Structures are given as structure tokens and as C-alpha cells.
């Protein structure tokens, strides 16, 4: 996949979520980068909605990860949401057993992947968000 950039309004978040899922059908690992407040968790909520998540989606900053159930008619029964913001590095991520979730075969949505890049698989979808203004973001997609 060639890197792709575009601006979008926050009101378009649902269509952006759909676009992301269609952009990389071969990998269920999606990594989200961007400054605090860029909208990573908001976008993950929209993606979870598209994946049929029935649980409440919230940031796992303090718990490190949340496991969400999906509607039974969906292909995946669980969606894993990991937030690496508070980790000191790869060793801490390994001690927490996060690699088991990442390689579980379920969708795995990872915020702050740059905190522990060594635990990531060889191929994943990278989503970078930048704040343009209060209601607009720039998104960049690339395959790693």
C-alpha cells in the first residue's frame, strides 16, 4: 500500500473508520500514532462500531488493554484495544503479555506503538493523525 494522506472533518469519522478497514484487508493489526488529543481513541471507537463491538469502548491508558466483544454475526468475536502510552518500553510490554493479544488473530488496535516497536508484527497498518484545527484532522495511512 502506498502511503496516503488526506484531511477530514470529525463529522466524517464513521466513513474514515470504514475506509481504514477497507484499506488493509490482510492485517488485523492497526497502529495509531498522533499527539495527545489528536483523536486516536475517537477513531478507534468508530472502527469498533464498524466491527460490531457491543461493549463500551474507552481508552485503556491505565489498564493497558481492553478486550471488546463483537456481535456474534461478525467474523471476529473479540477486538483488542491496547494503549502503550504509559509503558517504558518493549520489555515491559512483553512482561505484561501484550504480544499474546497482538498475535491472537483478532483485530488489535494499538495506540502509541512507538513506545514498544519490537513487539509489533512485521506487517501492520499505520494510522497517523495530526490536528489541523478543532474540527479537522489530517490522516496518513501506510503499511509497515
mmCIF file of N, CA and C in Angstrom:
data_model
loop_
_atom_site.group_PDB
_atom_site.id
_atom_site.type_symbol
_atom_site.label_atom_id
_atom_site.label_comp_id
_atom_site.label_asym_id
_atom_site.label_seq_id
_atom_site.Cartn_x
_atom_site.Cartn_y
_atom_site.Cartn_z
ATOM 1 N N UNK A 1 0.843 -1.182 0.000
ATOM 2 C CA UNK A 1 0.000 0.000 0.000
ATOM 3 C C UNK A 1 0.886 1.242 0.000
ATOM 4 N N UNK A 2 0.602 2.148 -0.916
ATOM 5 C CA UNK A 2 1.296 3.425 -0.961
ATOM 6 C C UNK A 2 0.800 4.302 0.182
ATOM 7 N N UNK A 3 1.691 5.056 0.818
ATOM 8 C CA UNK A 3 1.222 5.989 1.852
ATOM 9 C C UNK A 3 0.182 6.939 1.266
ATOM 10 N N UNK A 4 -0.797 7.251 2.067
ATOM 11 C CA UNK A 4 -1.890 8.100 1.608
ATOM 12 C C UNK A 4 -2.228 9.101 2.691
ATOM 13 N N UNK A 5 -2.400 10.374 2.304
ATOM 14 C CA UNK A 5 -2.759 11.429 3.255
ATOM 15 C C UNK A 5 -4.017 12.131 2.779
ATOM 16 N N UNK A 6 -4.822 12.543 3.756
ATOM 17 C CA UNK A 6 -5.971 13.392 3.443
ATOM 18 C C UNK A 6 -6.466 14.058 4.709
ATOM 19 N N UNK A 7 -7.107 15.185 4.542
ATOM 20 C CA UNK A 7 -7.747 15.865 5.664
ATOM 21 C C UNK A 7 -9.184 15.404 5.763
ATOM 22 N N UNK A 8 -9.726 15.423 6.980
ATOM 23 C CA UNK A 8 -11.132 15.093 7.176
ATOM 24 C C UNK A 8 -11.686 15.859 8.365
ATOM 25 N N UNK A 9 -12.972 16.083 8.315
ATOM 26 C CA UNK A 9 -13.690 16.710 9.427
ATOM 27 C C UNK A 9 -14.079 15.625 10.425
ATOM 28 N N UNK A 10 -14.136 15.959 11.699
ATOM 29 C CA UNK A 10 -14.512 14.974 12.717
ATOM 30 C C UNK A 10 -15.901 14.403 12.471
ATOM 31 N N UNK A 11 -16.759 15.151 11.799
ATOM 32 C CA UNK A 11 -18.097 14.648 11.470
ATOM 33 C C UNK A 11 -18.040 13.500 10.457
ATOM 34 N N UNK A 12 -16.893 13.287 9.822
ATOM 35 C CA UNK A 12 -16.711 12.206 8.844
ATOM 36 C C UNK A 12 -16.081 10.958 9.460
ATOM 37 N N UNK A 13 -15.965 10.904 10.767
ATOM 38 C CA UNK A 13 -15.205 9.841 11.439
ATOM 39 C C UNK A 13 -15.701 8.436 11.092
ATOM 40 N N UNK A 14 -17.012 8.252 10.933
ATOM 41 C CA UNK A 14 -17.538 6.923 10.604
ATOM 42 C C UNK A 14 -17.102 6.477 9.211
ATOM 43 N N UNK A 15 -17.107 7.369 8.254
ATOM 44 C CA UNK A 15 -16.673 6.996 6.905
ATOM 45 C C UNK A 15 -15.158 6.786 6.873
ATOM 46 N N UNK A 16 -14.420 7.513 7.679
ATOM 47 C CA UNK A 16 -12.965 7.303 7.777
ATOM 48 C C UNK A 16 -12.689 5.927 8.371
ATOM 49 N N UNK A 17 -13.443 5.540 9.382
ATOM 50 C CA UNK A 17 -13.279 4.214 10.000
ATOM 51 C C UNK A 17 -13.516 3.115 8.968
ATOM 52 N N UNK A 18 -14.556 3.240 8.198
ATOM 53 C CA UNK A 18 -14.854 2.259 7.141
ATOM 54 C C UNK A 18 -13.730 2.216 6.118
ATOM 55 N N UNK A 19 -13.244 3.370 5.724
ATOM 56 C CA UNK A 19 -12.161 3.486 4.746
ATOM 57 C C UNK A 19 -10.901 2.786 5.258
ATOM 58 N N UNK A 20 -10.572 2.956 6.535
ATOM 59 C CA UNK A 20 -9.397 2.306 7.122
ATOM 60 C C UNK A 20 -9.547 0.790 7.059
ATOM 61 N N UNK A 21 -10.690 0.276 7.444
ATOM 62 C CA UNK A 21 -10.909 -1.180 7.430
ATOM 63 C C UNK A 21 -10.828 -1.751 6.022
ATOM 64 N N UNK A 22 -11.279 -0.999 5.032
ATOM 65 C CA UNK A 22 -11.216 -1.465 3.645
ATOM 66 C C UNK A 22 -9.829 -1.299 3.035
ATOM 67 N N UNK A 23 -9.016 -0.413 3.618
ATOM 68 C CA UNK A 23 -7.696 -0.117 3.058
ATOM 69 C C UNK A 23 -6.676 -1.217 3.268
ATOM 70 N N UNK A 24 -6.865 -2.044 4.271
ATOM 71 C CA UNK A 24 -5.880 -3.072 4.581
ATOM 72 C C UNK A 24 -6.569 -4.352 5.023
ATOM 73 N N UNK A 25 -7.189 -5.075 4.100
ATOM 74 C CA UNK A 25 -7.932 -6.272 4.488
ATOM 75 C C UNK A 25 -7.062 -7.456 4.895
ATOM 76 N N UNK A 26 -5.731 -7.372 4.714
ATOM 77 C CA UNK A 26 -4.866 -8.510 5.007
ATOM 78 C C UNK A 26 -4.320 -8.528 6.430
ATOM 79 N N UNK A 27 -4.407 -7.419 7.149
ATOM 80 C CA UNK A 27 -3.871 -7.380 8.508
ATOM 81 C C UNK A 27 -4.919 -6.865 9.475
ATOM 82 N N UNK A 28 -5.007 -7.519 10.615
ATOM 83 C CA UNK A 28 -5.932 -7.065 11.649
ATOM 84 C C UNK A 28 -5.221 -6.221 12.691
ATOM 85 N N UNK A 29 -3.943 -5.914 12.471
ATOM 86 C CA UNK A 29 -3.181 -5.080 13.395
ATOM 87 C C UNK A 29 -3.165 -3.665 12.824
ATOM 88 N N UNK A 30 -3.713 -2.731 13.591
ATOM 89 C CA UNK A 30 -3.740 -1.336 13.159
ATOM 90 C C UNK A 30 -3.136 -0.504 14.287
ATOM 91 N N UNK A 31 -2.089 0.250 13.969
ATOM 92 C CA UNK A 31 -1.384 1.071 14.947
ATOM 93 C C UNK A 31 -1.710 2.548 14.721
ATOM 94 N N UNK A 32 -1.956 3.240 15.817
ATOM 95 C CA UNK A 32 -2.395 4.635 15.770
ATOM 96 C C UNK A 32 -1.366 5.533 16.438
ATOM 97 N N UNK A 33 -0.890 6.519 15.692
ATOM 98 C CA UNK A 33 0.067 7.491 16.205
ATOM 99 C C UNK A 33 -0.537 8.882 16.110
ATOM 100 N N UNK A 34 -0.086 9.762 16.973
ATOM 101 C CA UNK A 34 -0.541 11.149 16.966
ATOM 102 C C UNK A 34 -0.421 11.726 18.353
ATOM 103 N N UNK A 35 -0.359 13.041 18.416
ATOM 104 C CA UNK A 35 -0.213 13.707 19.700
ATOM 105 C C UNK A 35 -1.445 13.488 20.580
ATOM 106 N N UNK A 36 -1.301 13.784 21.856
ATOM 107 C CA UNK A 36 -2.449 13.721 22.765
ATOM 108 C C UNK A 36 -3.556 14.610 22.217
ATOM 109 N N UNK A 37 -4.769 14.098 22.206
ATOM 110 C CA UNK A 37 -5.911 14.875 21.728
ATOM 111 C C UNK A 37 -6.102 14.870 20.225
ATOM 112 N N UNK A 38 -5.311 14.093 19.496
ATOM 113 C CA UNK A 38 -5.434 14.052 18.033
ATOM 114 C C UNK A 38 -6.671 13.289 17.576
ATOM 115 N N UNK A 39 -7.215 12.411 18.446
ATOM 116 C CA UNK A 39 -8.423 11.682 18.095
ATOM 117 C C UNK A 39 -8.222 10.189 17.896
ATOM 118 N N UNK A 40 -7.127 9.652 18.400
ATOM 119 C CA UNK A 40 -6.854 8.220 18.227
ATOM 120 C C UNK A 40 -7.968 7.363 18.823
ATOM 121 N N UNK A 41 -8.324 7.626 20.074
ATOM 122 C CA UNK A 41 -9.363 6.828 20.730
ATOM 123 C C UNK A 41 -10.724 7.061 20.075
ATOM 124 N N UNK A 42 -11.007 8.262 19.657
ATOM 125 C CA UNK A 42 -12.272 8.559 18.970
ATOM 126 C C UNK A 42 -12.368 7.756 17.676
ATOM 127 N N UNK A 43 -11.279 7.697 16.932
ATOM 128 C CA UNK A 43 -11.268 6.922 15.692
ATOM 129 C C UNK A 43 -11.391 5.431 15.993
ATOM 130 N N UNK A 44 -10.735 4.964 17.037
ATOM 131 C CA UNK A 44 -10.841 3.556 17.419
ATOM 132 C C UNK A 44 -12.277 3.211 17.804
ATOM 133 N N UNK A 45 -12.973 4.111 18.485
ATOM 134 C CA UNK A 45 -14.388 3.874 18.810
ATOM 135 C C UNK A 45 -15.206 3.687 17.543
ATOM 136 N N UNK A 46 -14.951 4.508 16.534
ATOM 137 C CA UNK A 46 -15.687 4.395 15.267
ATOM 138 C C UNK A 46 -15.344 3.084 14.555
ATOM 139 N N UNK A 47 -14.085 2.678 14.589
ATOM 140 C CA UNK A 47 -13.685 1.403 13.976
ATOM 141 C C UNK A 47 -14.354 0.246 14.708
ATOM 142 N N UNK A 48 -14.360 0.300 16.033
ATOM 143 C CA UNK A 48 -15.013 -0.758 16.819
ATOM 144 C C UNK A 48 -16.493 -0.848 16.477
ATOM 145 N N UNK A 49 -17.135 0.274 16.284
ATOM 146 C CA UNK A 49 -18.537 0.288 15.884
ATOM 147 C C UNK A 49 -18.720 -0.433 14.546
ATOM 148 N N UNK A 50 -17.821 -0.157 13.594
ATOM 149 C CA UNK A 50 -17.896 -0.813 12.278
ATOM 150 C C UNK A 50 -17.628 -2.314 12.385
ATOM 151 N N UNK A 51 -16.833 -2.723 13.375
ATOM 152 C CA UNK A 51 -16.523 -4.138 13.573
ATOM 153 C C UNK A 51 -17.590 -4.868 14.386
ATOM 154 N N UNK A 52 -18.621 -4.139 14.816
ATOM 155 C CA UNK A 52 -19.716 -4.768 15.544
ATOM 156 C C UNK A 52 -19.485 -4.935 17.034
ATOM 157 N N UNK A 53 -18.584 -4.136 17.607
ATOM 158 C CA UNK A 53 -18.338 -4.223 19.050
ATOM 159 C C UNK A 53 -19.603 -3.843 19.800
ATOM 160 N N UNK A 54 -19.961 -4.674 20.772
ATOM 161 C CA UNK A 54 -21.165 -4.429 21.571
ATOM 162 C C UNK A 54 -20.838 -3.834 22.938
ATOM 163 N N UNK A 55 -19.573 -3.865 23.345
ATOM 164 C CA UNK A 55 -19.156 -3.311 24.634
ATOM 165 C C UNK A 55 -18.911 -1.815 24.523
ATOM 166 N N UNK A 56 -18.831 -1.156 25.681
ATOM 167 C CA UNK A 56 -18.466 0.252 25.736
ATOM 168 C C UNK A 56 -16.972 0.368 25.419
ATOM 169 N N UNK A 57 -16.614 1.203 24.468
ATOM 170 C CA UNK A 57 -15.222 1.395 24.075
ATOM 171 C C UNK A 57 -14.673 2.609 24.807
ATOM 172 N N UNK A 58 -13.553 2.407 25.508
ATOM 173 C CA UNK A 58 -12.923 3.504 26.239
ATOM 174 C C UNK A 58 -11.406 3.345 26.175
ATOM 175 N N UNK A 59 -10.708 4.400 26.496
ATOM 176 C CA UNK A 59 -9.250 4.373 26.450
ATOM 177 C C UNK A 59 -8.686 3.469 27.536
ATOM 178 N N UNK A 60 -7.794 2.550 27.160
ATOM 179 C CA UNK A 60 -7.177 1.672 28.158
ATOM 180 C C UNK A 60 -5.836 2.217 28.670
ATOM 181 N N UNK A 61 -5.710 3.544 28.769
ATOM 182 C CA UNK A 61 -4.444 4.142 29.176
ATOM 183 C C UNK A 61 -3.918 3.560 30.488
ATOM 184 N N UNK A 62 -4.777 3.372 31.463
ATOM 185 C CA UNK A 62 -4.307 2.893 32.766
ATOM 186 C C UNK A 62 -4.332 1.375 32.888
ATOM 187 N N UNK A 63 -5.204 0.715 32.162
ATOM 188 C CA UNK A 63 -5.281 -0.739 32.235
ATOM 189 C C UNK A 63 -4.403 -1.418 31.170
ATOM 190 N N UNK A 64 -3.849 -0.668 30.254
ATOM 191 C CA UNK A 64 -3.033 -1.105 29.115
ATOM 192 C C UNK A 64 -3.836 -1.724 27.983
ATOM 193 N N UNK A 65 -4.887 -2.502 28.318
ATOM 194 C CA UNK A 65 -5.663 -3.067 27.227
ATOM 195 C C UNK A 65 -7.104 -3.308 27.638
ATOM 196 N N UNK A 66 -7.951 -3.257 26.643
ATOM 197 C CA UNK A 66 -9.353 -3.626 26.790
ATOM 198 C C UNK A 66 -9.654 -4.674 25.722
ATOM 199 N N UNK A 67 -10.466 -5.636 26.093
ATOM 200 C CA UNK A 67 -10.930 -6.652 25.151
ATOM 201 C C UNK A 67 -12.428 -6.444 24.994
ATOM 202 N N UNK A 68 -12.859 -6.210 23.756
ATOM 203 C CA UNK A 68 -14.266 -5.954 23.481
ATOM 204 C C UNK A 68 -14.877 -7.145 22.744
ATOM 205 N N UNK A 69 -16.107 -7.452 23.068
ATOM 206 C CA UNK A 69 -16.857 -8.498 22.348
ATOM 207 C C UNK A 69 -17.559 -7.867 21.150
ATOM 208 N N UNK A 70 -17.736 -8.696 20.116
ATOM 209 C CA UNK A 70 -18.457 -8.226 18.936
ATOM 210 C C UNK A 70 -19.762 -8.997 18.795
ATOM 211 N N UNK A 71 -20.615 -8.457 17.971
ATOM 212 C CA UNK A 71 -21.850 -9.130 17.608
ATOM 213 C C UNK A 71 -21.476 -10.505 17.068
ATOM 214 N N UNK A 72 -22.163 -11.536 17.470
ATOM 215 C CA UNK A 72 -21.812 -12.905 17.077
ATOM 216 C C UNK A 72 -21.861 -13.145 15.574
ATOM 217 N N UNK A 73 -22.532 -12.286 14.827
ATOM 218 C CA UNK A 73 -22.605 -12.475 13.380
ATOM 219 C C UNK A 73 -21.336 -11.994 12.680
ATOM 220 N N UNK A 74 -20.459 -11.314 13.402
ATOM 221 C CA UNK A 74 -19.227 -10.795 12.812
ATOM 222 C C UNK A 74 -18.154 -11.881 12.775
ATOM 223 N N UNK A 75 -17.200 -11.715 11.881
ATOM 224 C CA UNK A 75 -16.113 -12.680 11.717
ATOM 225 C C UNK A 75 -15.277 -12.810 12.986
ATOM 226 N N UNK A 76 -14.954 -11.697 13.616
ATOM 227 C CA UNK A 76 -14.118 -11.705 14.806
ATOM 228 C C UNK A 76 -14.989 -11.583 16.040
ATOM 229 N N UNK A 77 -14.717 -12.404 17.041
ATOM 230 C CA UNK A 77 -15.509 -12.386 18.269
ATOM 231 C C UNK A 77 -14.971 -11.386 19.285
ATOM 232 N N UNK A 78 -13.704 -10.989 19.127
ATOM 233 C CA UNK A 78 -13.108 -10.021 20.039
ATOM 234 C C UNK A 78 -12.299 -8.995 19.258
ATOM 235 N N UNK A 79 -12.238 -7.801 19.812
ATOM 236 C CA UNK A 79 -11.365 -6.752 19.306
ATOM 237 C C UNK A 79 -10.515 -6.319 20.489
ATOM 238 N N UNK A 80 -9.214 -6.283 20.294
ATOM 239 C CA UNK A 80 -8.273 -5.919 21.337
ATOM 240 C C UNK A 80 -7.866 -4.459 21.132
ATOM 241 N N UNK A 81 -7.915 -3.674 22.208
ATOM 242 C CA UNK A 81 -7.535 -2.257 22.170
ATOM 243 C C UNK A 81 -6.405 -2.077 23.180
ATOM 244 N N UNK A 82 -5.208 -1.738 22.692
ATOM 245 C CA UNK A 82 -4.027 -1.592 23.538
ATOM 246 C C UNK A 82 -3.551 -0.148 23.495
ATOM 247 N N UNK A 83 -3.176 0.384 24.649
ATOM 248 C CA UNK A 83 -2.608 1.730 24.741
ATOM 249 C C UNK A 83 -1.253 1.609 25.426
ATOM 250 N N UNK A 84 -0.180 1.877 24.682
ATOM 251 C CA UNK A 84 1.178 1.715 25.196
ATOM 252 C C UNK A 84 1.753 3.000 25.799
ATOM 253 N N UNK A 85 0.951 4.038 25.927
ATOM 254 C CA UNK A 85 1.437 5.351 26.354
ATOM 255 C C UNK A 85 2.242 5.304 27.651
ATOM 256 N N UNK A 86 1.789 4.551 28.621
ATOM 257 C CA UNK A 86 2.432 4.529 29.941
ATOM 258 C C UNK A 86 3.595 3.552 30.046
ATOM 259 N N UNK A 87 3.855 2.776 29.020
ATOM 260 C CA UNK A 87 4.928 1.788 29.089
ATOM 261 C C UNK A 87 6.299 2.425 28.918
ATOM 262 N N UNK A 88 7.292 1.806 29.554
ATOM 263 C CA UNK A 88 8.661 2.291 29.440
ATOM 264 C C UNK A 88 9.396 1.666 28.250
ATOM 265 N N UNK A 89 8.826 0.621 27.669
ATOM 266 C CA UNK A 89 9.473 0.019 26.511
ATOM 267 C C UNK A 89 9.005 -1.387 26.236
ATOM 268 N N UNK A 90 9.711 -2.047 25.346
ATOM 269 C CA UNK A 90 9.330 -3.381 24.878
ATOM 270 C C UNK A 90 9.367 -4.433 25.978
ATOM 271 N N UNK A 91 10.357 -4.350 26.850
ATOM 272 C CA UNK A 91 10.468 -5.343 27.915
ATOM 273 C C UNK A 91 9.229 -5.321 28.813
ATOM 274 N N UNK A 92 8.768 -4.141 29.151
ATOM 275 C CA UNK A 92 7.567 -4.029 29.979
ATOM 276 C C UNK A 92 6.341 -4.562 29.239
ATOM 277 N N UNK A 93 6.262 -4.308 27.948
ATOM 278 C CA UNK A 93 5.145 -4.822 27.136
ATOM 279 C C UNK A 93 5.159 -6.346 27.103
ATOM 280 N N UNK A 94 6.345 -6.934 26.993
ATOM 281 C CA UNK A 94 6.459 -8.397 26.979
ATOM 282 C C UNK A 94 6.075 -8.976 28.343
ATOM 283 N N UNK A 95 6.527 -8.342 29.418
ATOM 284 C CA UNK A 95 6.180 -8.825 30.764
ATOM 285 C C UNK A 95 4.679 -8.773 30.991
ATOM 286 N N UNK A 96 4.016 -7.798 30.378
ATOM 287 C CA UNK A 96 2.561 -7.663 30.510
ATOM 288 C C UNK A 96 1.819 -8.667 29.629
ATOM 289 N N UNK A 97 2.533 -9.393 28.780
ATOM 290 C CA UNK A 97 1.911 -10.395 27.918
ATOM 291 C C UNK A 97 1.154 -9.814 26.738
ATOM 292 N N UNK A 98 1.468 -8.588 26.364
ATOM 293 C CA UNK A 98 0.729 -7.947 25.276
ATOM 294 C C UNK A 98 0.941 -8.632 23.933
ATOM 295 N N UNK A 99 2.087 -9.283 23.752
ATOM 296 C CA UNK A 99 2.346 -9.969 22.485
ATOM 297 C C UNK A 99 1.323 -11.072 22.227
ATOM 298 N N UNK A 100 0.839 -11.719 23.273
ATOM 299 C CA UNK A 100 -0.179 -12.762 23.099
ATOM 300 C C UNK A 100 -1.459 -12.192 22.495
ATOM 301 N N UNK A 101 -1.822 -10.997 22.897
ATOM 302 C CA UNK A 101 -3.017 -10.350 22.354
ATOM 303 C C UNK A 101 -2.768 -9.884 20.920
ATOM 304 N N UNK A 102 -1.581 -9.330 20.673
ATOM 305 C CA UNK A 102 -1.263 -8.814 19.351
ATOM 306 C C UNK A 102 -1.282 -9.927 18.305
ATOM 307 N N UNK A 103 -0.817 -11.106 18.682
ATOM 308 C CA UNK A 103 -0.739 -12.224 17.742
ATOM 309 C C UNK A 103 -1.894 -13.207 17.913
ATOM 310 N N UNK A 104 -3.001 -12.754 18.490
ATOM 311 C CA UNK A 104 -4.147 -13.635 18.759
ATOM 312 C C UNK A 104 -4.986 -13.942 17.522
ATOM 313 N N UNK A 105 -4.806 -13.189 16.449
ATOM 314 C CA UNK A 105 -5.622 -13.377 15.252
ATOM 315 C C UNK A 105 -6.862 -12.499 15.241
ATOM 316 N N UNK A 106 -7.123 -11.820 16.346
ATOM 317 C CA UNK A 106 -8.234 -10.875 16.413
ATOM 318 C C UNK A 106 -7.767 -9.506 15.934
ATOM 319 N N UNK A 107 -8.721 -8.631 15.662
ATOM 320 C CA UNK A 107 -8.342 -7.255 15.389
ATOM 321 C C UNK A 107 -7.645 -6.717 16.623
ATOM 322 N N UNK A 108 -6.534 -6.030 16.415
ATOM 323 C CA UNK A 108 -5.783 -5.436 17.506
ATOM 324 C C UNK A 108 -5.491 -3.990 17.126
ATOM 325 N N UNK A 109 -6.030 -3.072 17.907
ATOM 326 C CA UNK A 109 -5.909 -1.642 17.663
ATOM 327 C C UNK A 109 -4.972 -1.077 18.726
ATOM 328 N N UNK A 110 -3.812 -0.564 18.300
ATOM 329 C CA UNK A 110 -2.745 -0.199 19.227
ATOM 330 C C UNK A 110 -2.454 1.298 19.156
ATOM 331 N N UNK A 111 -2.622 1.968 20.302
ATOM 332 C CA UNK A 111 -2.243 3.372 20.406
ATOM 333 C C UNK A 111 -0.818 3.475 20.935
ATOM 334 N N UNK A 112 -0.078 4.460 20.455
ATOM 335 C CA UNK A 112 1.296 4.733 20.867
ATOM 336 C C UNK A 112 2.234 3.547 20.575
ATOM 337 N N UNK A 113 2.211 2.956 19.379
ATOM 338 C CA UNK A 113 3.065 1.802 19.069
ATOM 339 C C UNK A 113 4.556 2.121 19.137
ATOM 340 N N UNK A 114 4.917 3.384 18.981
ATOM 341 C CA UNK A 114 6.324 3.771 19.009
ATOM 342 C C UNK A 114 6.964 3.555 20.385
ATOM 343 N N UNK A 115 6.157 3.309 21.408
ATOM 344 C CA UNK A 115 6.677 3.036 22.752
ATOM 345 C C UNK A 115 7.302 1.636 22.840
ATOM 346 N N UNK A 116 6.890 0.703 21.989
ATOM 347 C CA UNK A 116 7.411 -0.667 22.023
ATOM 348 C C UNK A 116 7.370 -1.282 20.623
ATOM 349 N N UNK A 117 8.114 -0.721 19.668
ATOM 350 C CA UNK A 117 8.026 -1.202 18.284
ATOM 351 C C UNK A 117 8.455 -2.654 18.095
ATOM 352 N N UNK A 118 9.282 -3.171 18.972
ATOM 353 C CA UNK A 118 9.767 -4.536 18.824
ATOM 354 C C UNK A 118 8.731 -5.611 19.062
ATOM 355 N N UNK A 119 7.578 -5.265 19.631
ATOM 356 C CA UNK A 119 6.545 -6.279 19.862
ATOM 357 C C UNK A 119 5.564 -6.357 18.700
ATOM 358 N N UNK A 120 5.716 -5.477 17.727
ATOM 359 C CA UNK A 120 4.784 -5.443 16.594
ATOM 360 C C UNK A 120 5.150 -6.493 15.554
ATOM 361 N N UNK A 121 4.150 -6.996 14.829
ATOM 362 C CA UNK A 121 4.441 -7.951 13.749
ATOM 363 C C UNK A 121 5.159 -7.244 12.603
ATOM 364 N N UNK A 122 5.622 -8.017 11.667
ATOM 365 C CA UNK A 122 6.338 -7.456 10.518
ATOM 366 C C UNK A 122 5.432 -6.549 9.677
ATOM 367 N N UNK A 123 4.155 -6.927 9.542
ATOM 368 C CA UNK A 123 3.231 -6.154 8.714
ATOM 369 C C UNK A 123 2.036 -5.688 9.539
ATOM 370 N N UNK A 124 1.710 -4.417 9.395
ATOM 371 C CA UNK A 124 0.537 -3.839 10.054
ATOM 372 C C UNK A 124 0.167 -2.547 9.341
ATOM 373 N N UNK A 125 -1.002 -2.041 9.633
ATOM 374 C CA UNK A 125 -1.447 -0.770 9.073
ATOM 375 C C UNK A 125 -1.106 0.333 10.063
ATOM 376 N N UNK A 126 -0.443 1.368 9.592
ATOM 377 C CA UNK A 126 -0.073 2.510 10.423
ATOM 378 C C UNK A 126 -1.003 3.672 10.104
ATOM 379 N N UNK A 127 -1.629 4.218 11.145
ATOM 380 C CA UNK A 127 -2.518 5.368 11.007
ATOM 381 C C UNK A 127 -1.914 6.510 11.825
ATOM 382 N N UNK A 128 -1.603 7.580 11.158
ATOM 383 C CA UNK A 128 -1.042 8.758 11.835
ATOM 384 C C UNK A 128 -2.052 9.888 11.750
ATOM 385 N N UNK A 129 -2.400 10.470 12.911
ATOM 386 C CA UNK A 129 -3.343 11.592 12.965
ATOM 387 C C UNK A 129 -2.617 12.857 13.398
ATOM 388 N N UNK A 130 -2.901 13.953 12.712
ATOM 389 C CA UNK A 130 -2.377 15.266 13.084
ATOM 390 C C UNK A 130 -3.534 16.238 13.187
ATOM 391 N N UNK A 131 -3.494 17.096 14.187
ATOM 392 C CA UNK A 131 -4.532 18.110 14.377
ATOM 393 C C UNK A 131 -4.300 19.242 13.386
ATOM 394 N N UNK A 132 -5.329 19.539 12.597
ATOM 395 C CA UNK A 132 -5.304 20.699 11.702
ATOM 396 C C UNK A 132 -5.940 21.870 12.438
ATOM 397 N N UNK A 133 -7.137 21.640 12.973
ATOM 398 C CA UNK A 133 -7.799 22.601 13.853
ATOM 399 C C UNK A 133 -8.808 21.840 14.707
ATOM 400 N N UNK A 134 -9.631 22.532 15.439
ATOM 401 C CA UNK A 134 -10.541 21.913 16.398
ATOM 402 C C UNK A 134 -11.415 20.817 15.787
ATOM 403 N N UNK A 135 -11.875 21.030 14.539
ATOM 404 C CA UNK A 135 -12.786 20.084 13.892
ATOM 405 C C UNK A 135 -12.187 19.339 12.710
ATOM 406 N N UNK A 136 -10.897 19.491 12.480
ATOM 407 C CA UNK A 136 -10.301 18.860 11.306
ATOM 408 C C UNK A 136 -8.990 18.164 11.678
ATOM 409 N N UNK A 137 -8.780 17.013 11.047
ATOM 410 C CA UNK A 137 -7.560 16.238 11.248
ATOM 411 C C UNK A 137 -6.987 15.864 9.894
ATOM 412 N N UNK A 138 -5.680 15.619 9.904
ATOM 413 C CA UNK A 138 -5.016 15.068 8.728
ATOM 414 C C UNK A 138 -4.675 13.628 9.094
ATOM 415 N N UNK A 139 -5.020 12.693 8.203
ATOM 416 C CA UNK A 139 -4.740 11.288 8.440
ATOM 417 C C UNK A 139 -3.779 10.795 7.389
ATOM 418 N N UNK A 140 -2.846 9.971 7.814
ATOM 419 C CA UNK A 140 -1.910 9.333 6.904
ATOM 420 C C UNK A 140 -1.955 7.840 7.153
ATOM 421 N N UNK A 141 -2.189 7.071 6.102
ATOM 422 C CA UNK A 141 -2.193 5.601 6.172
ATOM 423 C C UNK A 141 -0.971 5.081 5.434
ATOM 424 N N UNK A 142 -0.351 4.074 6.036
ATOM 425 C CA UNK A 142 0.732 3.372 5.360
ATOM 426 C C UNK A 142 0.826 1.963 5.884
ATOM 427 N N UNK A 143 1.317 1.060 5.078
ATOM 428 C CA UNK A 143 1.542 -0.321 5.504
ATOM 429 C C UNK A 143 2.992 -0.434 5.939
ATOM 430 N N UNK A 144 3.186 -1.045 7.053
ATOM 431 C CA UNK A 144 4.544 -1.254 7.559
ATOM 432 C C UNK A 144 4.870 -2.727 7.456
#
